[in-house]
Short mmCIF file of C-alpha atoms in Angstrom, two decimals:
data_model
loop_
_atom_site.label_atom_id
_atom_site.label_comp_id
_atom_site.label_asym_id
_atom_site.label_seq_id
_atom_site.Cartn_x
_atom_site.Cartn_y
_atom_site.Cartn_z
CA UNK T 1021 -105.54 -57.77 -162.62
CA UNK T 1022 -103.17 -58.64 -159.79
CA UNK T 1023 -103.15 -62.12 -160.40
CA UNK T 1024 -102.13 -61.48 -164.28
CA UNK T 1025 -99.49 -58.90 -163.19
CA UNK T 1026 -98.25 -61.57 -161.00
CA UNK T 1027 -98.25 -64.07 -163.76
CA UNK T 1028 -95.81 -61.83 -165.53
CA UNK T 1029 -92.84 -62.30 -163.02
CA UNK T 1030 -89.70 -63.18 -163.85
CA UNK T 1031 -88.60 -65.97 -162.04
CA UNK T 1032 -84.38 -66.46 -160.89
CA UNK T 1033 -83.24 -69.94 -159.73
CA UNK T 1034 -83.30 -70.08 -156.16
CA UNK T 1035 -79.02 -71.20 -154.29
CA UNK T 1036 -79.04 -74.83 -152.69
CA UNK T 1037 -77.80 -73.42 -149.19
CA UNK T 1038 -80.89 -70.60 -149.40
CA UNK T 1039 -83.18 -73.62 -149.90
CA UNK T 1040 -81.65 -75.45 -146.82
CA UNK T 1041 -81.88 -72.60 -144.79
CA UNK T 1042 -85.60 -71.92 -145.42
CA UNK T 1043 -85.71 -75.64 -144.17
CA UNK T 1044 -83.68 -75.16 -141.01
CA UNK T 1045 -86.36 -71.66 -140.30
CA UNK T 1046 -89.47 -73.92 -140.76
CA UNK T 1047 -88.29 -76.76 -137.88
CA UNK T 1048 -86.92 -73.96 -135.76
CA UNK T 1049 -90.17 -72.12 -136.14
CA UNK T 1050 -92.52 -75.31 -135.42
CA UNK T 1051 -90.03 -75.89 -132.50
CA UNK T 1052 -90.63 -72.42 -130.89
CA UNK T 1053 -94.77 -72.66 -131.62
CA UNK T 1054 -94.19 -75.80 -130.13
CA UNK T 1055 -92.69 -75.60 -127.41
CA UNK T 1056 -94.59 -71.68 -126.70
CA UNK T 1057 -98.11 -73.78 -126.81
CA UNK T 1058 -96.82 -76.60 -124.35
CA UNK T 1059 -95.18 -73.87 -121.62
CA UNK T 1060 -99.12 -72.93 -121.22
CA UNK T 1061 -99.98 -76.49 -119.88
CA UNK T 1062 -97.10 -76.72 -117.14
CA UNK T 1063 -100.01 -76.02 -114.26
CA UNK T 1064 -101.81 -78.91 -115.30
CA UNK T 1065 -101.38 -82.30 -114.61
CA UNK T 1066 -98.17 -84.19 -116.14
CA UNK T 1067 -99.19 -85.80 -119.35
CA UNK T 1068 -102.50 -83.80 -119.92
CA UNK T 1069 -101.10 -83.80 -123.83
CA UNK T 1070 -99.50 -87.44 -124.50
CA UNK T 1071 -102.56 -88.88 -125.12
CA UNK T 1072 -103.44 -86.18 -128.13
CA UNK T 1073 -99.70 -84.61 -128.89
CA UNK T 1074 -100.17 -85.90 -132.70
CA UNK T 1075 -103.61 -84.24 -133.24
CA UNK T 1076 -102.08 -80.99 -131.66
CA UNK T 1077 -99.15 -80.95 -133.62
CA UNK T 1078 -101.16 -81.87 -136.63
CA UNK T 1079 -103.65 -78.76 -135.69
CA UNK T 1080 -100.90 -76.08 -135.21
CA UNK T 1081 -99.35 -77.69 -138.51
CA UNK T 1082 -102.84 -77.00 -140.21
CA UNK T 1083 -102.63 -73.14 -138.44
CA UNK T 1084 -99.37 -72.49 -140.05
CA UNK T 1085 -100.11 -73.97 -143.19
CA UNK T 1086 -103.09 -71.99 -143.95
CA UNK T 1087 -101.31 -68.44 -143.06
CA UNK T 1088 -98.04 -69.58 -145.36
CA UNK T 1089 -98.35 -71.86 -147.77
CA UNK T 1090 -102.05 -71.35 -148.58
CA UNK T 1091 -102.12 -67.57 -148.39
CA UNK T 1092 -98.32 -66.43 -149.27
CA UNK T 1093 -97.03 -69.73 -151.34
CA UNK T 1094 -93.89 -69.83 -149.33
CA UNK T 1095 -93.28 -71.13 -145.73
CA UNK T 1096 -92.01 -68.63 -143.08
CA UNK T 1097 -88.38 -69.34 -143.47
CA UNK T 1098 -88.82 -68.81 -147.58
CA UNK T 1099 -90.99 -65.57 -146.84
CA UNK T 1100 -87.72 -64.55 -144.51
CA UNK T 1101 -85.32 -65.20 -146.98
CA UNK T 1102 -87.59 -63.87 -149.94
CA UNK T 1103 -88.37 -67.06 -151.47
CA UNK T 1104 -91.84 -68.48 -152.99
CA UNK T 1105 -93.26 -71.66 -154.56
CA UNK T 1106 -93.52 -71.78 -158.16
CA UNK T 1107 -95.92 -74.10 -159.64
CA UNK T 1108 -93.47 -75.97 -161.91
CA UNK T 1109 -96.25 -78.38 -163.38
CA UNK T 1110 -96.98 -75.43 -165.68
CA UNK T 1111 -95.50 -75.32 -169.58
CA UNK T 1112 -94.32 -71.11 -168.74
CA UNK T 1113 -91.12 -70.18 -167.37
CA UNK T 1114 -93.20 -67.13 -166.10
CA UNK T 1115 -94.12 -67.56 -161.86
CA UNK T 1116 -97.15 -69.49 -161.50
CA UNK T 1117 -98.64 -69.98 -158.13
CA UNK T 1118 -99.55 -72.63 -156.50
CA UNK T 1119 -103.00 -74.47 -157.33
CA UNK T 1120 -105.38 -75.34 -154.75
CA UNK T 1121 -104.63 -78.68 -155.64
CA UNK T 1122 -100.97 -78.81 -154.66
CA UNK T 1123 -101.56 -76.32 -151.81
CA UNK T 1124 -104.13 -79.52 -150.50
CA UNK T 1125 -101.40 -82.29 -151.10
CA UNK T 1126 -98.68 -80.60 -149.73
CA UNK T 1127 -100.64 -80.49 -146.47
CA UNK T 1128 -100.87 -83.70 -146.53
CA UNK T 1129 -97.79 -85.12 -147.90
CA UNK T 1130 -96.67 -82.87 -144.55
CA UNK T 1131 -99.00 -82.58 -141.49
CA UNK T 1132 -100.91 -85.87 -142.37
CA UNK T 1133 -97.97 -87.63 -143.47
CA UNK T 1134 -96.44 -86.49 -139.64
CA UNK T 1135 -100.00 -87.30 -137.82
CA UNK T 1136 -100.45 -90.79 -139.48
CA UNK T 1137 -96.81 -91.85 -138.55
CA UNK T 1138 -97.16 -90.53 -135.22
CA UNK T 1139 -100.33 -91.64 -134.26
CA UNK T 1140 -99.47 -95.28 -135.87
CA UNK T 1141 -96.66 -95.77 -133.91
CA UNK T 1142 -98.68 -94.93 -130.60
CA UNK T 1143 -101.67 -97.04 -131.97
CA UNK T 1144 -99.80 -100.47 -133.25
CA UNK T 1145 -96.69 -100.23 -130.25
CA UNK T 1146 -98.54 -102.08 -127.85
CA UNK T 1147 -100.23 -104.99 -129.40
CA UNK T 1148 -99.17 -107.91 -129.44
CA UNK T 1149 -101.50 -109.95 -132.23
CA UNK T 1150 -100.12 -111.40 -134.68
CA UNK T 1151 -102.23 -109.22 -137.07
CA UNK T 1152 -101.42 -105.86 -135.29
CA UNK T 1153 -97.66 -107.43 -135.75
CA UNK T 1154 -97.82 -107.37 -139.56
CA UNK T 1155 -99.36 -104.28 -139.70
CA UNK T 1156 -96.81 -102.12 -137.90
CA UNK T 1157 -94.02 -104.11 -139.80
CA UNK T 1158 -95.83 -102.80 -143.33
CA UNK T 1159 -95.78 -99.11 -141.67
CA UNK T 1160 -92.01 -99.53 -140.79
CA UNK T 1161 -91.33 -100.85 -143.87
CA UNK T 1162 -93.03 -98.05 -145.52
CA UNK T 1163 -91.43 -95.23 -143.31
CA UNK T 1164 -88.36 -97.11 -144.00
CA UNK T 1165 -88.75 -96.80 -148.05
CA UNK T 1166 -90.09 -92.89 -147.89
CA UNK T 1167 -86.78 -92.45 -145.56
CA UNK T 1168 -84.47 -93.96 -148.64
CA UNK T 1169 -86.40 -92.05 -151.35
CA UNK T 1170 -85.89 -89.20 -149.45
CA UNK T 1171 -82.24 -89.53 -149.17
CA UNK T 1172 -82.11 -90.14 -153.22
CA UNK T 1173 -84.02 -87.08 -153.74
CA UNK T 1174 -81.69 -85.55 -151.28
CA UNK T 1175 -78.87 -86.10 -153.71
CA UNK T 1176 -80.46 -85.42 -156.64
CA UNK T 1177 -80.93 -82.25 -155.18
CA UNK T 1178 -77.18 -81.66 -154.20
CA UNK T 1179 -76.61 -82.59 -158.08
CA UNK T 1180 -79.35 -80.34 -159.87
CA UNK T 1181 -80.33 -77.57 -157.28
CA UNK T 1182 -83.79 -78.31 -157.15
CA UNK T 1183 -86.64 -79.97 -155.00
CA UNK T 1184 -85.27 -80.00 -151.84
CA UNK T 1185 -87.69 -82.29 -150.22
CA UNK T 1186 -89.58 -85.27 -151.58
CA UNK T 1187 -92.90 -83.80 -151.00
CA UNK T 1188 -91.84 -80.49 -153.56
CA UNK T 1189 -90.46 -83.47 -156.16
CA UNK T 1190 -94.04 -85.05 -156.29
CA UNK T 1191 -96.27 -82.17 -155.30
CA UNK T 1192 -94.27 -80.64 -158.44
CA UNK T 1193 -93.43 -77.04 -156.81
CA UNK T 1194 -90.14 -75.30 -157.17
CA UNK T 1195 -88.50 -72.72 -154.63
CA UNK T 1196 -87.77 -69.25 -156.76
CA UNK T 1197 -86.57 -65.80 -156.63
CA UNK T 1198 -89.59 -63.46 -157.44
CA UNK T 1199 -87.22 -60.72 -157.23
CA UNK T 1200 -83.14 -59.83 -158.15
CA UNK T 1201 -81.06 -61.13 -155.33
CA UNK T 1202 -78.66 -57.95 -154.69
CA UNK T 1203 -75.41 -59.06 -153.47
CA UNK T 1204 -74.39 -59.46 -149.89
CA UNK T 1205 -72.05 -57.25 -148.66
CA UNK T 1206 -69.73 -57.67 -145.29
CA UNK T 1207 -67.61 -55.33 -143.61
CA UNK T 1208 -64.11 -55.94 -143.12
CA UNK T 1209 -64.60 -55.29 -139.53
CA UNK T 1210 -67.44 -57.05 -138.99
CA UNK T 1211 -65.53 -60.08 -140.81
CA UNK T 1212 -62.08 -59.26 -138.68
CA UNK T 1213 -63.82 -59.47 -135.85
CA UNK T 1214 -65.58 -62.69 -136.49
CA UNK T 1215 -62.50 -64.55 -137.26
CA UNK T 1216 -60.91 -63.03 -133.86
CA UNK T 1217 -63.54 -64.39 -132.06
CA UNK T 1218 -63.60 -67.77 -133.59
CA UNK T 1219 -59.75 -68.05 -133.14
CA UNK T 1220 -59.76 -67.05 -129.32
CA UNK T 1221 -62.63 -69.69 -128.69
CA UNK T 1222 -60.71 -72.27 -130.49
CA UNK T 1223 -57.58 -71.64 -128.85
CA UNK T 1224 -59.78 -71.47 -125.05
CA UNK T 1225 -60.94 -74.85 -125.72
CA UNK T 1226 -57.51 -76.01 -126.28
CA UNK T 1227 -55.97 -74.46 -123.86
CA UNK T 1228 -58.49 -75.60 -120.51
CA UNK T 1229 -58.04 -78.64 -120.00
CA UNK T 1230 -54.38 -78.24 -119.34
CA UNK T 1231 -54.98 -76.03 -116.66
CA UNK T 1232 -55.51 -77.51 -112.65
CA UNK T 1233 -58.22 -75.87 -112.14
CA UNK T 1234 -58.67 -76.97 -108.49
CA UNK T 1235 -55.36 -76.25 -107.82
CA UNK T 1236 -55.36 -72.39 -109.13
CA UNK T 1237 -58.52 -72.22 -106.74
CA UNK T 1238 -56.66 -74.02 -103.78
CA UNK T 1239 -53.98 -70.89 -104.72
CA UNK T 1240 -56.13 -68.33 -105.05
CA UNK T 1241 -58.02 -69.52 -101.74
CA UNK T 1242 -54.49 -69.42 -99.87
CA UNK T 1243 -53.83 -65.71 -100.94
CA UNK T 1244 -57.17 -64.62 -99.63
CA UNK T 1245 -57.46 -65.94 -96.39
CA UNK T 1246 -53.96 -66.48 -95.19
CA UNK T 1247 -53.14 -67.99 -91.70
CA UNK T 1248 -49.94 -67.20 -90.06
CA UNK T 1249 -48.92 -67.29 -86.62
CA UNK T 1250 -49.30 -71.02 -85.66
CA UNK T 1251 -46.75 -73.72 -84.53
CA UNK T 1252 -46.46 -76.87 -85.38
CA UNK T 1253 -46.90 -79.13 -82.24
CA UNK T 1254 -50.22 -81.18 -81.93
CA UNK T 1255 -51.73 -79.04 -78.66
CA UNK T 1256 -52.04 -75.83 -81.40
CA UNK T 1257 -52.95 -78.14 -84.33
CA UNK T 1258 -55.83 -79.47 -81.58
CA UNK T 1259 -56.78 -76.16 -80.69
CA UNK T 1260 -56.92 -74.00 -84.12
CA UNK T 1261 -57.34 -76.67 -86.83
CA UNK T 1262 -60.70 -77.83 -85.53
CA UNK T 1263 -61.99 -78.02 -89.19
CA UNK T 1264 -60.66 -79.60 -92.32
CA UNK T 1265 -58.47 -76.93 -94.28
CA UNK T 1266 -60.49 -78.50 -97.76
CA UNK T 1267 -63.81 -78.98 -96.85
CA UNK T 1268 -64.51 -76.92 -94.21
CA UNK T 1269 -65.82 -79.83 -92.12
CA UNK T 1270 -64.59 -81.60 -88.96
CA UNK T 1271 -62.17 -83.27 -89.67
CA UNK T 1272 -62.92 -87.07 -90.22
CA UNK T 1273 -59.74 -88.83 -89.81
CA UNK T 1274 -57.64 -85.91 -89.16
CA UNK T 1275 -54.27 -86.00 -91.03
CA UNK T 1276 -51.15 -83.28 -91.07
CA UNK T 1277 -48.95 -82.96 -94.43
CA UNK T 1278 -46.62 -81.27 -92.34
CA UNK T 1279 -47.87 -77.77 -92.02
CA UNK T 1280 -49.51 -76.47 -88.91
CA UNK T 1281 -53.20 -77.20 -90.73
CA UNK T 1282 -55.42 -80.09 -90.59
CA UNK T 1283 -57.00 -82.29 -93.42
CA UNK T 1284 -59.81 -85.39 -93.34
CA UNK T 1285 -58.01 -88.03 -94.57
CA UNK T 1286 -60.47 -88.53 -97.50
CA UNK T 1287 -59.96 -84.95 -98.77
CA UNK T 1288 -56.09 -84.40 -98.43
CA UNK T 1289 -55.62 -88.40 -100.18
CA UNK T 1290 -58.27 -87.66 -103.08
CA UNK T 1291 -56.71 -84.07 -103.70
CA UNK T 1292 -52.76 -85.57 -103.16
CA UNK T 1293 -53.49 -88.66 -106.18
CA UNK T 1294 -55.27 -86.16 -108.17
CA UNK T 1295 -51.98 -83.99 -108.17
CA UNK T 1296 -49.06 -85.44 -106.97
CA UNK T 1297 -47.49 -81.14 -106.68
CA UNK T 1298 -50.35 -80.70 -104.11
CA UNK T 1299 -50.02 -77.84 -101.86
CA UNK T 1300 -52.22 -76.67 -98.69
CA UNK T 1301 -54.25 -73.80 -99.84
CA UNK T 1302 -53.72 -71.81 -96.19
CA UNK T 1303 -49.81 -71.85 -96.75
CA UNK T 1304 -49.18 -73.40 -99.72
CA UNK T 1305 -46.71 -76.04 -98.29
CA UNK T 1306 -46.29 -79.07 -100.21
CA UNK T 1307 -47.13 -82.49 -98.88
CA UNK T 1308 -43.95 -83.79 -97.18
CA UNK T 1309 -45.78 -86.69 -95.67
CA UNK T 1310 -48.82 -87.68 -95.00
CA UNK T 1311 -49.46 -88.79 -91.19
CA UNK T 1312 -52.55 -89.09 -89.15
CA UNK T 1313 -52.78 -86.89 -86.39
CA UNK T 1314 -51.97 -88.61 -82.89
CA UNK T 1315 -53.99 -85.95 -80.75
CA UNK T 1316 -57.76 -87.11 -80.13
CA UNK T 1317 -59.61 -84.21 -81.18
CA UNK T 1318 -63.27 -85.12 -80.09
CA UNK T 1319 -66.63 -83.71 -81.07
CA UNK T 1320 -67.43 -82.03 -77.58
CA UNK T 1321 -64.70 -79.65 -78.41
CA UNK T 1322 -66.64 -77.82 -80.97
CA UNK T 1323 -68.61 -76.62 -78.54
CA UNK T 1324 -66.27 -75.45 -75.74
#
């Protein structure tokens, strides 16, 4: 009784971006059962599933095919956008549901199609016989041709709006409405805010990589920890400045800009190309020259 009520169906033709976007949910769903099942085997040893990743994918393939396609005649991402899989073998415009037939070949146009490429590729890589040779050129030939027929089908599909895949074109199934499609409706607000968003992120990613970064920090850094109060002869640059003003370090090659502050000669070069308007971040003097420091400043001091 169900089945004949279900028979009765209208059927509405199904939009070419809704079709995509059931795609795009099926890989992002195998993705996330895929990657869920492989986050239980990080305790184990490294490469526990290498050696059988195509049967395991071709297993959970098999799970999710029997609670979609075999059960519901749609994949998850057609069930979520309230799609289904018309038989389209049959004479009636009326829905028609998939036989067992084209439920079978579809899982194997699919998962086996997946598994055999997979597990070809891992089988045939590393011989080198001549025979083993001509074999895997006859699979890549053959994964080469199913690639180009795909990409016809692809646009014959952009041209008629139906079969998305290759599989659907030869299985013969069809992606329908089973119900009206009410229109979508989207706040002006919502919508407003969208475009505000978009603009401002645009206009961010313009706008960054004019800005010196490092020398807004080196600013900021000079308002927050200011240092006042010191001379400028070489006994009070060999008593205060016992660490590089940039780095934090002792100083390696200690060098003055001119300021009572002391730089490695690494850092205060390196940060003086990079920006020729360097300033020191303690005072924010600019570099009037750049001369090594003539008082020895030795390591023992640190620890007087």
């Amino acid at each position: 009784m169900a089945s004949s009520i279900g028979n009765e169906k209208s059927v509405n033709p199904v939009l070419r971006i809704s079709q995509l976007d059931a795609l795009e949910l099926n890989k992002a769903l195998e993705q996330l059962v895929w990657s869920q099942f492989t986050s239980c085997f990080h305790g184990f040893k490294p490469g526990v599933l290498a050696h059988f990743e195509p049967e395991v994918k071709a297993f959970l393939g098999l799970i999710l095919w029997k609670f979609t396609i075999y059960s519901k005649n749609a994949t998850v991402g057609q069930a979520i956008l309230d799609i289904q899989y018309k038989n389209n073998l049959s004479q009636t415009e009326k829905y028609q549901p998939l036989s067992k037939h084209q439920k079978l070949w579809y899982l194997i146009f699919t998962v086996g199609g997946r598994w055999l490429e997979e597990r070809c590729y891992d089988l045939f890589s590393n011989r080198q016989q001549q025979s083993f040779c001509k074999i895997k050129s006859y699979i890549s030939f053959g994964s080469g041709l199913l690639k180009l027929c795909g990409l016809l089908n692809f646009l014959i599909f952009l041209r008629k709006g139906t079969f998305a895949t290759l599989t659907e074109r030869i299985v013969g199934i069809r992606s329908v409405f089973c119900k009206p499609q009410s229109v979508r409706q989207i706040g002006f607000e919502y919508m407003n805010r969208e475009l505000l968003w978009h603009g401002f992120a645009e206009f961010l990613i313009y706008l960054l990589p004019l800005i010196n970064v490092q020398k807004l920090k080196l600013k900021i850094s000079s308002w927050c920890l200011p240092i006042t109060g010191l001379s400028n002869n070489e006994n009070t640059l060999a008593a205060h400045c016992r660490e590089c003003s940039l780095c934090g370090e002792w100083p390696t090659m200690p060098h003055t800009i001119g300021c009572p502050h002391v730089f490695c000669y690494y850092c205060i070069k390196s940060n003086f190309l990079f920006d020729m308007y360097f300033t020191c971040p303690k005072c924010g003097s600019e570099v009037h020259s750049l001369q090594p420091l003539k008082y020895k400043i030795e390591m023992t001091e640190l620890h007087v």
